[in-house]
Amino acid sequence: MAAICVFCASSRTLDQRWLDLAAATGAEIARRGHTLVSGGGSVGMMGAMADGARSAGGRTIGVIPQALVDLEVADLASDELLVTESMASRKILMIEKSDAFLTLPGGLGTLDELFEVWTTATLALHDKPMVLVDTDGFYRPLLDWLRVLADQTFLKPAGFDLLRLADTVPAALDALEFHLT
């Protein structure tokens, strides 16, 4: 099965619905027999997702910079916890360890990770599938702006099409699995 990297929020101040979405995502990845690759945090959606995966018998790989380990937010229950020197090296290792990418709602860090993976795909540095989960239209304003970029040729249509969209986690995982076969 595949190693699926999920980008999501690690904030401690989120509404419960986002934590529930993350936990359900981790559990669904595990039920489908995949390994969860995450940012290695134990808080927010990231922690809920890893806990959800493990509660369903899944394997988890966390990738976290030493600075966040020092803040005591590392997911020490990970089956494999990889500690990097920096946020930049964390992203590189997450890309290397993963077969596919799924993005849940999140903030700047989540967007940074999404755009890193998407940009490197547009440059043909990898051909791993990517799906953005647009739960309740969370990403609709961003997607509208990105379509303007494509309309004005700042983003090639083929580059825009590399990022698949889904409304639900099961639909997102279906899309990833389809493109992994």
Short mmCIF file of N, CA and C in Angstrom, two decimals, residues 13-167:
data_model
loop_
_atom_site.label_atom_id
_atom_site.label_comp_id
_atom_site.label_asym_id
_atom_site.label_seq_id
_atom_site.Cartn_x
_atom_site.Cartn_y
_atom_site.Cartn_z
N THR A 13 -6.21 25.61 18.97
CA THR A 13 -7.41 26.40 19.22
C THR A 13 -8.50 26.19 18.18
N LEU A 14 -8.52 25.05 17.55
CA LEU A 14 -9.48 24.79 16.47
C LEU A 14 -10.81 24.28 17.00
N ASP A 15 -11.86 24.50 16.22
CA ASP A 15 -13.15 23.91 16.53
C ASP A 15 -13.05 22.40 16.48
N GLN A 16 -13.85 21.74 17.27
CA GLN A 16 -13.84 20.28 17.36
C GLN A 16 -14.10 19.62 16.00
N ARG A 17 -14.89 20.25 15.14
CA ARG A 17 -15.21 19.62 13.86
C ARG A 17 -13.96 19.38 13.01
N TRP A 18 -12.96 20.26 13.14
CA TRP A 18 -11.73 20.08 12.37
C TRP A 18 -10.90 18.94 12.95
N LEU A 19 -10.89 18.82 14.27
CA LEU A 19 -10.19 17.71 14.90
C LEU A 19 -10.86 16.39 14.54
N ASP A 20 -12.19 16.39 14.51
CA ASP A 20 -12.93 15.18 14.13
C ASP A 20 -12.63 14.79 12.68
N LEU A 21 -12.57 15.79 11.79
CA LEU A 21 -12.22 15.51 10.39
C LEU A 21 -10.84 14.88 10.30
N ALA A 22 -9.90 15.42 11.04
CA ALA A 22 -8.53 14.89 11.02
C ALA A 22 -8.48 13.46 11.55
N ALA A 23 -9.16 13.20 12.67
CA ALA A 23 -9.17 11.85 13.24
C ALA A 23 -9.79 10.86 12.26
N ALA A 24 -10.88 11.27 11.62
CA ALA A 24 -11.54 10.40 10.64
C ALA A 24 -10.64 10.16 9.43
N THR A 25 -9.87 11.17 9.04
CA THR A 25 -8.93 11.02 7.92
C THR A 25 -7.87 9.98 8.25
N GLY A 26 -7.27 10.11 9.43
CA GLY A 26 -6.25 9.13 9.84
C GLY A 26 -6.82 7.73 9.89
N ALA A 27 -8.02 7.58 10.44
CA ALA A 27 -8.65 6.26 10.53
C ALA A 27 -8.94 5.69 9.15
N GLU A 28 -9.41 6.53 8.24
CA GLU A 28 -9.73 6.05 6.88
C GLU A 28 -8.46 5.64 6.13
N ILE A 29 -7.40 6.38 6.30
CA ILE A 29 -6.11 6.00 5.68
C ILE A 29 -5.69 4.64 6.20
N ALA A 30 -5.79 4.43 7.50
CA ALA A 30 -5.41 3.15 8.09
C ALA A 30 -6.31 2.02 7.62
N ARG A 31 -7.63 2.25 7.60
CA ARG A 31 -8.57 1.21 7.16
C ARG A 31 -8.29 0.76 5.74
N ARG A 32 -7.79 1.67 4.93
CA ARG A 32 -7.48 1.33 3.53
C ARG A 32 -6.09 0.71 3.39
N GLY A 33 -5.40 0.54 4.51
CA GLY A 33 -4.11 -0.14 4.48
C GLY A 33 -2.91 0.72 4.16
N HIS A 34 -3.08 2.03 4.18
CA HIS A 34 -1.98 2.94 3.86
C HIS A 34 -1.25 3.37 5.13
N THR A 35 -0.05 3.87 4.95
CA THR A 35 0.74 4.47 6.02
C THR A 35 0.50 5.98 6.00
N LEU A 36 0.34 6.56 7.17
CA LEU A 36 0.17 8.00 7.30
C LEU A 36 1.54 8.65 7.50
N VAL A 37 1.86 9.62 6.66
CA VAL A 37 3.04 10.46 6.85
C VAL A 37 2.52 11.83 7.24
N SER A 38 3.05 12.37 8.33
CA SER A 38 2.59 13.68 8.79
C SER A 38 3.77 14.51 9.26
N GLY A 39 3.46 15.72 9.69
CA GLY A 39 4.48 16.64 10.18
C GLY A 39 5.01 16.29 11.55
N GLY A 40 4.59 15.16 12.11
CA GLY A 40 5.17 14.66 13.34
C GLY A 40 4.74 15.36 14.60
N GLY A 41 3.67 16.17 14.53
CA GLY A 41 3.19 16.88 15.71
C GLY A 41 2.14 16.08 16.45
N SER A 42 2.01 16.38 17.74
CA SER A 42 1.04 15.68 18.58
C SER A 42 -0.15 16.55 18.93
N VAL A 43 -0.24 17.74 18.34
CA VAL A 43 -1.29 18.69 18.71
C VAL A 43 -2.15 19.03 17.49
N GLY A 44 -3.31 19.61 17.76
CA GLY A 44 -4.21 20.05 16.71
C GLY A 44 -4.67 18.92 15.83
N MET A 45 -4.97 19.28 14.59
CA MET A 45 -5.44 18.28 13.63
C MET A 45 -4.37 17.22 13.38
N MET A 46 -3.11 17.64 13.39
CA MET A 46 -2.03 16.69 13.13
C MET A 46 -2.02 15.58 14.17
N GLY A 47 -2.13 15.94 15.43
CA GLY A 47 -2.16 14.93 16.49
C GLY A 47 -3.40 14.07 16.42
N ALA A 48 -4.57 14.70 16.17
CA ALA A 48 -5.82 13.95 16.07
C ALA A 48 -5.77 12.95 14.92
N MET A 49 -5.15 13.35 13.82
CA MET A 49 -5.06 12.48 12.66
C MET A 49 -4.18 11.26 12.95
N ALA A 50 -3.04 11.49 13.56
CA ALA A 50 -2.15 10.38 13.90
C ALA A 50 -2.82 9.43 14.89
N ASP A 51 -3.51 9.99 15.88
CA ASP A 51 -4.23 9.16 16.84
C ASP A 51 -5.32 8.35 16.14
N GLY A 52 -6.03 8.98 15.19
CA GLY A 52 -7.07 8.29 14.43
C GLY A 52 -6.50 7.14 13.63
N ALA A 53 -5.35 7.36 13.00
CA ALA A 53 -4.72 6.29 12.21
C ALA A 53 -4.33 5.12 13.12
N ARG A 54 -3.72 5.42 14.24
CA ARG A 54 -3.29 4.34 15.14
C ARG A 54 -4.48 3.60 15.75
N SER A 55 -5.57 4.34 16.03
CA SER A 55 -6.74 3.69 16.62
C SER A 55 -7.38 2.70 15.65
N ALA A 56 -7.12 2.87 14.35
CA ALA A 56 -7.62 1.95 13.33
C ALA A 56 -6.55 0.96 12.89
N GLY A 57 -5.46 0.87 13.65
CA GLY A 57 -4.41 -0.11 13.36
C GLY A 57 -3.41 0.33 12.32
N GLY A 58 -3.36 1.62 12.02
CA GLY A 58 -2.45 2.11 10.98
C GLY A 58 -1.05 2.42 11.47
N ARG A 59 -0.16 2.50 10.51
CA ARG A 59 1.24 2.85 10.76
C ARG A 59 1.41 4.33 10.52
N THR A 60 2.19 5.00 11.38
CA THR A 60 2.41 6.44 11.24
C THR A 60 3.89 6.76 11.18
N ILE A 61 4.20 7.69 10.30
CA ILE A 61 5.56 8.23 10.19
C ILE A 61 5.44 9.74 10.42
N GLY A 62 6.15 10.25 11.39
CA GLY A 62 6.17 11.68 11.66
C GLY A 62 7.50 12.27 11.28
N VAL A 63 7.47 13.44 10.66
CA VAL A 63 8.69 14.14 10.26
C VAL A 63 8.62 15.53 10.89
N ILE A 64 9.55 15.81 11.79
CA ILE A 64 9.46 17.03 12.58
C ILE A 64 10.84 17.65 12.79
N PRO A 65 10.94 18.97 12.72
CA PRO A 65 12.22 19.61 12.98
C PRO A 65 12.55 19.60 14.48
N GLN A 66 13.82 19.59 14.78
CA GLN A 66 14.28 19.55 16.17
C GLN A 66 13.69 20.69 17.00
N ALA A 67 13.53 21.86 16.40
CA ALA A 67 12.99 23.00 17.14
C ALA A 67 11.60 22.71 17.69
N LEU A 68 10.79 21.95 16.96
CA LEU A 68 9.45 21.60 17.44
C LEU A 68 9.51 20.45 18.46
N VAL A 69 10.48 19.58 18.31
CA VAL A 69 10.69 18.54 19.34
C VAL A 69 11.02 19.23 20.65
N ASP A 70 11.87 20.25 20.59
CA ASP A 70 12.28 20.99 21.78
C ASP A 70 11.09 21.69 22.46
N LEU A 71 10.05 22.01 21.69
CA LEU A 71 8.85 22.63 22.25
C LEU A 71 7.87 21.59 22.81
N GLU A 72 8.29 20.33 22.78
CA GLU A 72 7.51 19.21 23.31
C GLU A 72 6.18 19.02 22.60
N VAL A 73 6.19 19.16 21.27
CA VAL A 73 4.98 18.90 20.51
C VAL A 73 5.15 17.71 19.56
N ALA A 74 6.21 16.93 19.72
CA ALA A 74 6.45 15.78 18.84
C ALA A 74 5.50 14.64 19.17
N ASP A 75 5.08 13.93 18.14
CA ASP A 75 4.24 12.75 18.28
C ASP A 75 5.13 11.55 18.63
N LEU A 76 5.42 11.42 19.90
CA LEU A 76 6.33 10.36 20.35
C LEU A 76 5.75 8.97 20.18
N ALA A 77 4.45 8.87 19.91
CA ALA A 77 3.82 7.57 19.67
C ALA A 77 3.95 7.11 18.22
N SER A 78 4.56 7.93 17.37
CA SER A 78 4.74 7.54 15.96
C SER A 78 5.50 6.23 15.86
N ASP A 79 5.12 5.45 14.87
CA ASP A 79 5.88 4.22 14.61
C ASP A 79 7.30 4.55 14.17
N GLU A 80 7.43 5.67 13.49
CA GLU A 80 8.73 6.15 13.05
C GLU A 80 8.70 7.67 13.16
N LEU A 81 9.56 8.23 13.97
CA LEU A 81 9.65 9.69 14.12
C LEU A 81 11.01 10.13 13.60
N LEU A 82 10.98 10.90 12.54
CA LEU A 82 12.20 11.38 11.90
C LEU A 82 12.38 12.85 12.26
N VAL A 83 13.52 13.18 12.82
CA VAL A 83 13.80 14.54 13.27
C VAL A 83 14.77 15.18 12.29
N THR A 84 14.38 16.37 11.81
CA THR A 84 15.19 17.10 10.84
C THR A 84 15.79 18.34 11.48
N GLU A 85 16.71 18.97 10.76
CA GLU A 85 17.36 20.18 11.26
C GLU A 85 16.48 21.42 11.09
N SER A 86 15.60 21.42 10.07
CA SER A 86 14.86 22.64 9.76
C SER A 86 13.50 22.30 9.15
N MET A 87 12.67 23.33 9.04
CA MET A 87 11.38 23.17 8.37
C MET A 87 11.59 22.82 6.90
N ALA A 88 12.59 23.41 6.27
CA ALA A 88 12.85 23.14 4.86
C ALA A 88 13.25 21.68 4.65
N SER A 89 14.13 21.17 5.49
CA SER A 89 14.54 19.77 5.34
C SER A 89 13.39 18.83 5.70
N ARG A 90 12.50 19.28 6.57
CA ARG A 90 11.30 18.49 6.90
C ARG A 90 10.46 18.27 5.64
N LYS A 91 10.21 19.35 4.88
CA LYS A 91 9.40 19.21 3.67
C LYS A 91 10.05 18.28 2.66
N ILE A 92 11.34 18.40 2.49
CA ILE A 92 12.05 17.53 1.55
C ILE A 92 11.88 16.07 1.95
N LEU A 93 12.05 15.77 3.22
CA LEU A 93 11.94 14.39 3.70
C LEU A 93 10.51 13.88 3.59
N MET A 94 9.54 14.74 3.87
CA MET A 94 8.13 14.34 3.72
C MET A 94 7.83 13.97 2.27
N ILE A 95 8.35 14.74 1.33
CA ILE A 95 8.15 14.43 -0.09
C ILE A 95 8.81 13.11 -0.44
N GLU A 96 10.03 12.90 0.04
CA GLU A 96 10.75 11.66 -0.26
C GLU A 96 10.06 10.43 0.32
N LYS A 97 9.48 10.56 1.50
CA LYS A 97 8.87 9.41 2.20
C LYS A 97 7.46 9.08 1.72
N SER A 98 6.88 9.93 0.85
CA SER A 98 5.47 9.81 0.51
C SER A 98 5.26 9.41 -0.95
N ASP A 99 4.15 8.69 -1.16
CA ASP A 99 3.73 8.31 -2.51
C ASP A 99 2.63 9.22 -3.04
N ALA A 100 1.95 9.93 -2.13
CA ALA A 100 0.83 10.79 -2.51
C ALA A 100 0.61 11.81 -1.40
N PHE A 101 -0.14 12.88 -1.74
CA PHE A 101 -0.34 13.98 -0.80
C PHE A 101 -1.81 14.36 -0.74
N LEU A 102 -2.28 14.59 0.47
CA LEU A 102 -3.64 15.03 0.72
C LEU A 102 -3.56 16.25 1.62
N THR A 103 -4.32 17.28 1.29
CA THR A 103 -4.30 18.50 2.09
C THR A 103 -5.68 18.75 2.69
N LEU A 104 -5.72 18.83 4.01
CA LEU A 104 -6.93 19.17 4.76
C LEU A 104 -6.89 20.66 5.08
N PRO A 105 -7.94 21.20 5.67
CA PRO A 105 -7.90 22.60 6.08
C PRO A 105 -6.71 22.90 7.00
N GLY A 106 -6.17 24.08 6.84
CA GLY A 106 -5.03 24.49 7.64
C GLY A 106 -4.67 25.94 7.37
N GLY A 107 -3.61 26.39 7.99
CA GLY A 107 -3.17 27.77 7.88
C GLY A 107 -1.92 27.91 7.03
N LEU A 108 -1.05 28.82 7.43
CA LEU A 108 0.14 29.12 6.63
C LEU A 108 1.06 27.92 6.44
N GLY A 109 1.30 27.15 7.50
CA GLY A 109 2.17 25.99 7.37
C GLY A 109 1.62 24.97 6.40
N THR A 110 0.32 24.75 6.46
CA THR A 110 -0.34 23.81 5.56
C THR A 110 -0.21 24.30 4.11
N LEU A 111 -0.46 25.59 3.91
CA LEU A 111 -0.34 26.14 2.56
C LEU A 111 1.09 26.08 2.05
N ASP A 112 2.05 26.34 2.93
CA ASP A 112 3.46 26.25 2.56
C ASP A 112 3.79 24.85 2.06
N GLU A 113 3.33 23.84 2.78
CA GLU A 113 3.60 22.46 2.38
C GLU A 113 2.89 22.12 1.07
N LEU A 114 1.62 22.52 0.96
CA LEU A 114 0.88 22.27 -0.28
C LEU A 114 1.59 22.91 -1.47
N PHE A 115 1.96 24.18 -1.34
CA PHE A 115 2.58 24.86 -2.47
C PHE A 115 3.96 24.31 -2.80
N GLU A 116 4.70 23.85 -1.81
CA GLU A 116 6.00 23.21 -2.08
C GLU A 116 5.81 21.97 -2.95
N VAL A 117 4.88 21.13 -2.55
CA VAL A 117 4.64 19.88 -3.28
C VAL A 117 4.07 20.17 -4.66
N TRP A 118 3.16 21.12 -4.74
CA TRP A 118 2.54 21.46 -6.01
C TRP A 118 3.55 22.09 -6.96
N THR A 119 4.36 23.01 -6.45
CA THR A 119 5.38 23.66 -7.28
C THR A 119 6.37 22.65 -7.83
N THR A 120 6.84 21.75 -6.97
CA THR A 120 7.81 20.75 -7.45
C THR A 120 7.18 19.80 -8.46
N ALA A 121 5.87 19.56 -8.35
CA ALA A 121 5.18 18.74 -9.35
C ALA A 121 5.09 19.47 -10.68
N THR A 122 4.81 20.78 -10.65
CA THR A 122 4.73 21.54 -11.91
C THR A 122 6.08 21.60 -12.61
N LEU A 123 7.14 21.47 -11.83
CA LEU A 123 8.49 21.46 -12.41
C LEU A 123 8.94 20.06 -12.79
N ALA A 124 8.04 19.09 -12.67
CA ALA A 124 8.29 17.68 -13.00
C ALA A 124 9.39 17.07 -12.14
N LEU A 125 9.52 17.57 -10.91
CA LEU A 125 10.48 16.98 -9.98
C LEU A 125 9.90 15.76 -9.27
N HIS A 126 8.59 15.60 -9.35
CA HIS A 126 7.92 14.37 -8.92
C HIS A 126 6.60 14.28 -9.66
N ASP A 127 6.03 13.09 -9.69
CA ASP A 127 4.73 12.90 -10.35
C ASP A 127 3.74 12.23 -9.39
N LYS A 128 3.86 12.55 -8.13
CA LYS A 128 3.02 11.96 -7.10
C LYS A 128 1.67 12.70 -7.06
N PRO A 129 0.58 11.95 -6.94
CA PRO A 129 -0.73 12.61 -6.94
C PRO A 129 -0.96 13.46 -5.70
N MET A 130 -1.74 14.53 -5.90
CA MET A 130 -2.05 15.49 -4.84
C MET A 130 -3.54 15.79 -4.88
N VAL A 131 -4.18 15.76 -3.72
CA VAL A 131 -5.59 16.10 -3.63
C VAL A 131 -5.80 17.10 -2.51
N LEU A 132 -6.58 18.13 -2.81
CA LEU A 132 -6.97 19.14 -1.84
C LEU A 132 -8.40 18.85 -1.41
N VAL A 133 -8.60 18.66 -0.11
CA VAL A 133 -9.93 18.40 0.42
C VAL A 133 -10.57 19.74 0.78
N ASP A 134 -11.60 20.10 0.01
CA ASP A 134 -12.26 21.39 0.18
C ASP A 134 -13.53 21.21 1.01
N THR A 135 -13.37 20.79 2.24
CA THR A 135 -14.49 20.57 3.16
C THR A 135 -15.26 21.87 3.39
N ASP A 136 -16.55 21.81 3.17
CA ASP A 136 -17.44 22.97 3.40
C ASP A 136 -16.96 24.23 2.69
N GLY A 137 -16.28 24.09 1.55
CA GLY A 137 -15.81 25.25 0.80
C GLY A 137 -14.67 26.00 1.46
N PHE A 138 -13.95 25.32 2.38
CA PHE A 138 -12.86 25.96 3.11
C PHE A 138 -11.87 26.66 2.17
N TYR A 139 -11.51 25.98 1.09
CA TYR A 139 -10.50 26.51 0.18
C TYR A 139 -11.09 27.25 -1.02
N ARG A 140 -12.39 27.44 -1.08
CA ARG A 140 -13.02 28.07 -2.24
C ARG A 140 -12.41 29.43 -2.58
N PRO A 141 -12.22 30.35 -1.61
CA PRO A 141 -11.61 31.65 -1.98
C PRO A 141 -10.20 31.50 -2.56
N LEU A 142 -9.42 30.60 -2.01
CA LEU A 142 -8.08 30.36 -2.55
C LEU A 142 -8.16 29.79 -3.96
N LEU A 143 -9.05 28.86 -4.18
CA LEU A 143 -9.19 28.25 -5.51
C LEU A 143 -9.66 29.28 -6.53
N ASP A 144 -10.55 30.17 -6.12
CA ASP A 144 -11.01 31.23 -7.02
C ASP A 144 -9.83 32.12 -7.43
N TRP A 145 -8.99 32.47 -6.47
CA TRP A 145 -7.82 33.29 -6.77
C TRP A 145 -6.84 32.54 -7.68
N LEU A 146 -6.65 31.26 -7.42
CA LEU A 146 -5.74 30.48 -8.25
C LEU A 146 -6.26 30.36 -9.69
N ARG A 147 -7.57 30.30 -9.85
CA ARG A 147 -8.15 30.27 -11.20
C ARG A 147 -7.88 31.59 -11.93
N VAL A 148 -7.88 32.70 -11.20
CA VAL A 148 -7.52 33.99 -11.79
C VAL A 148 -6.07 33.94 -12.26
N LEU A 149 -5.19 33.37 -11.45
CA LEU A 149 -3.79 33.23 -11.86
C LEU A 149 -3.69 32.44 -13.16
N ALA A 150 -4.45 31.36 -13.25
CA ALA A 150 -4.43 30.55 -14.47
C ALA A 150 -5.01 31.33 -15.64
N ASP A 151 -6.10 32.05 -15.42
CA ASP A 151 -6.71 32.85 -16.49
C ASP A 151 -5.74 33.90 -17.02
N GLN A 152 -4.89 34.43 -16.14
CA GLN A 152 -3.93 35.46 -16.54
C GLN A 152 -2.57 34.85 -16.91
N THR A 153 -2.51 33.55 -17.04
CA THR A 153 -1.35 32.75 -17.45
C THR A 153 -0.16 32.84 -16.50
N PHE A 154 -0.40 33.21 -15.24
CA PHE A 154 0.65 33.09 -14.24
C PHE A 154 0.81 31.64 -13.81
N LEU A 155 -0.21 30.87 -14.03
CA LEU A 155 -0.22 29.44 -13.71
C LEU A 155 -0.77 28.72 -14.93
N LYS A 156 0.01 27.83 -15.48
CA LYS A 156 -0.43 27.11 -16.67
C LYS A 156 -1.60 26.19 -16.31
N PRO A 157 -2.57 26.05 -17.20
CA PRO A 157 -3.70 25.16 -16.91
C PRO A 157 -3.25 23.75 -16.55
N ALA A 158 -2.22 23.25 -17.20
CA ALA A 158 -1.74 21.91 -16.88
C ALA A 158 -1.21 21.84 -15.45
N GLY A 159 -0.60 22.92 -14.98
CA GLY A 159 -0.13 22.98 -13.61
C GLY A 159 -1.28 23.03 -12.62
N PHE A 160 -2.31 23.80 -12.97
CA PHE A 160 -3.49 23.87 -12.11
C PHE A 160 -4.14 22.49 -11.99
N ASP A 161 -4.19 21.77 -13.09
CA ASP A 161 -4.85 20.47 -13.12
C ASP A 161 -4.10 19.38 -12.37
N LEU A 162 -2.85 19.62 -12.02
CA LEU A 162 -2.11 18.62 -11.24
C LEU A 162 -2.70 18.44 -9.84
N LEU A 163 -3.33 19.48 -9.32
CA LEU A 163 -3.95 19.41 -8.00
C LEU A 163 -5.41 19.02 -8.19
N ARG A 164 -5.73 17.85 -7.69
CA ARG A 164 -7.12 17.39 -7.78
C ARG A 164 -7.89 17.89 -6.57
N LEU A 165 -9.19 18.06 -6.75
CA LEU A 165 -10.04 18.57 -5.69
C LEU A 165 -11.06 17.52 -5.29
N ALA A 166 -11.39 17.51 -4.00
CA ALA A 166 -12.42 16.61 -3.49
C ALA A 166 -13.15 17.31 -2.36
N ASP A 167 -14.42 16.97 -2.20
CA ASP A 167 -15.23 17.55 -1.13
C ASP A 167 -15.13 16.76 0.17
#
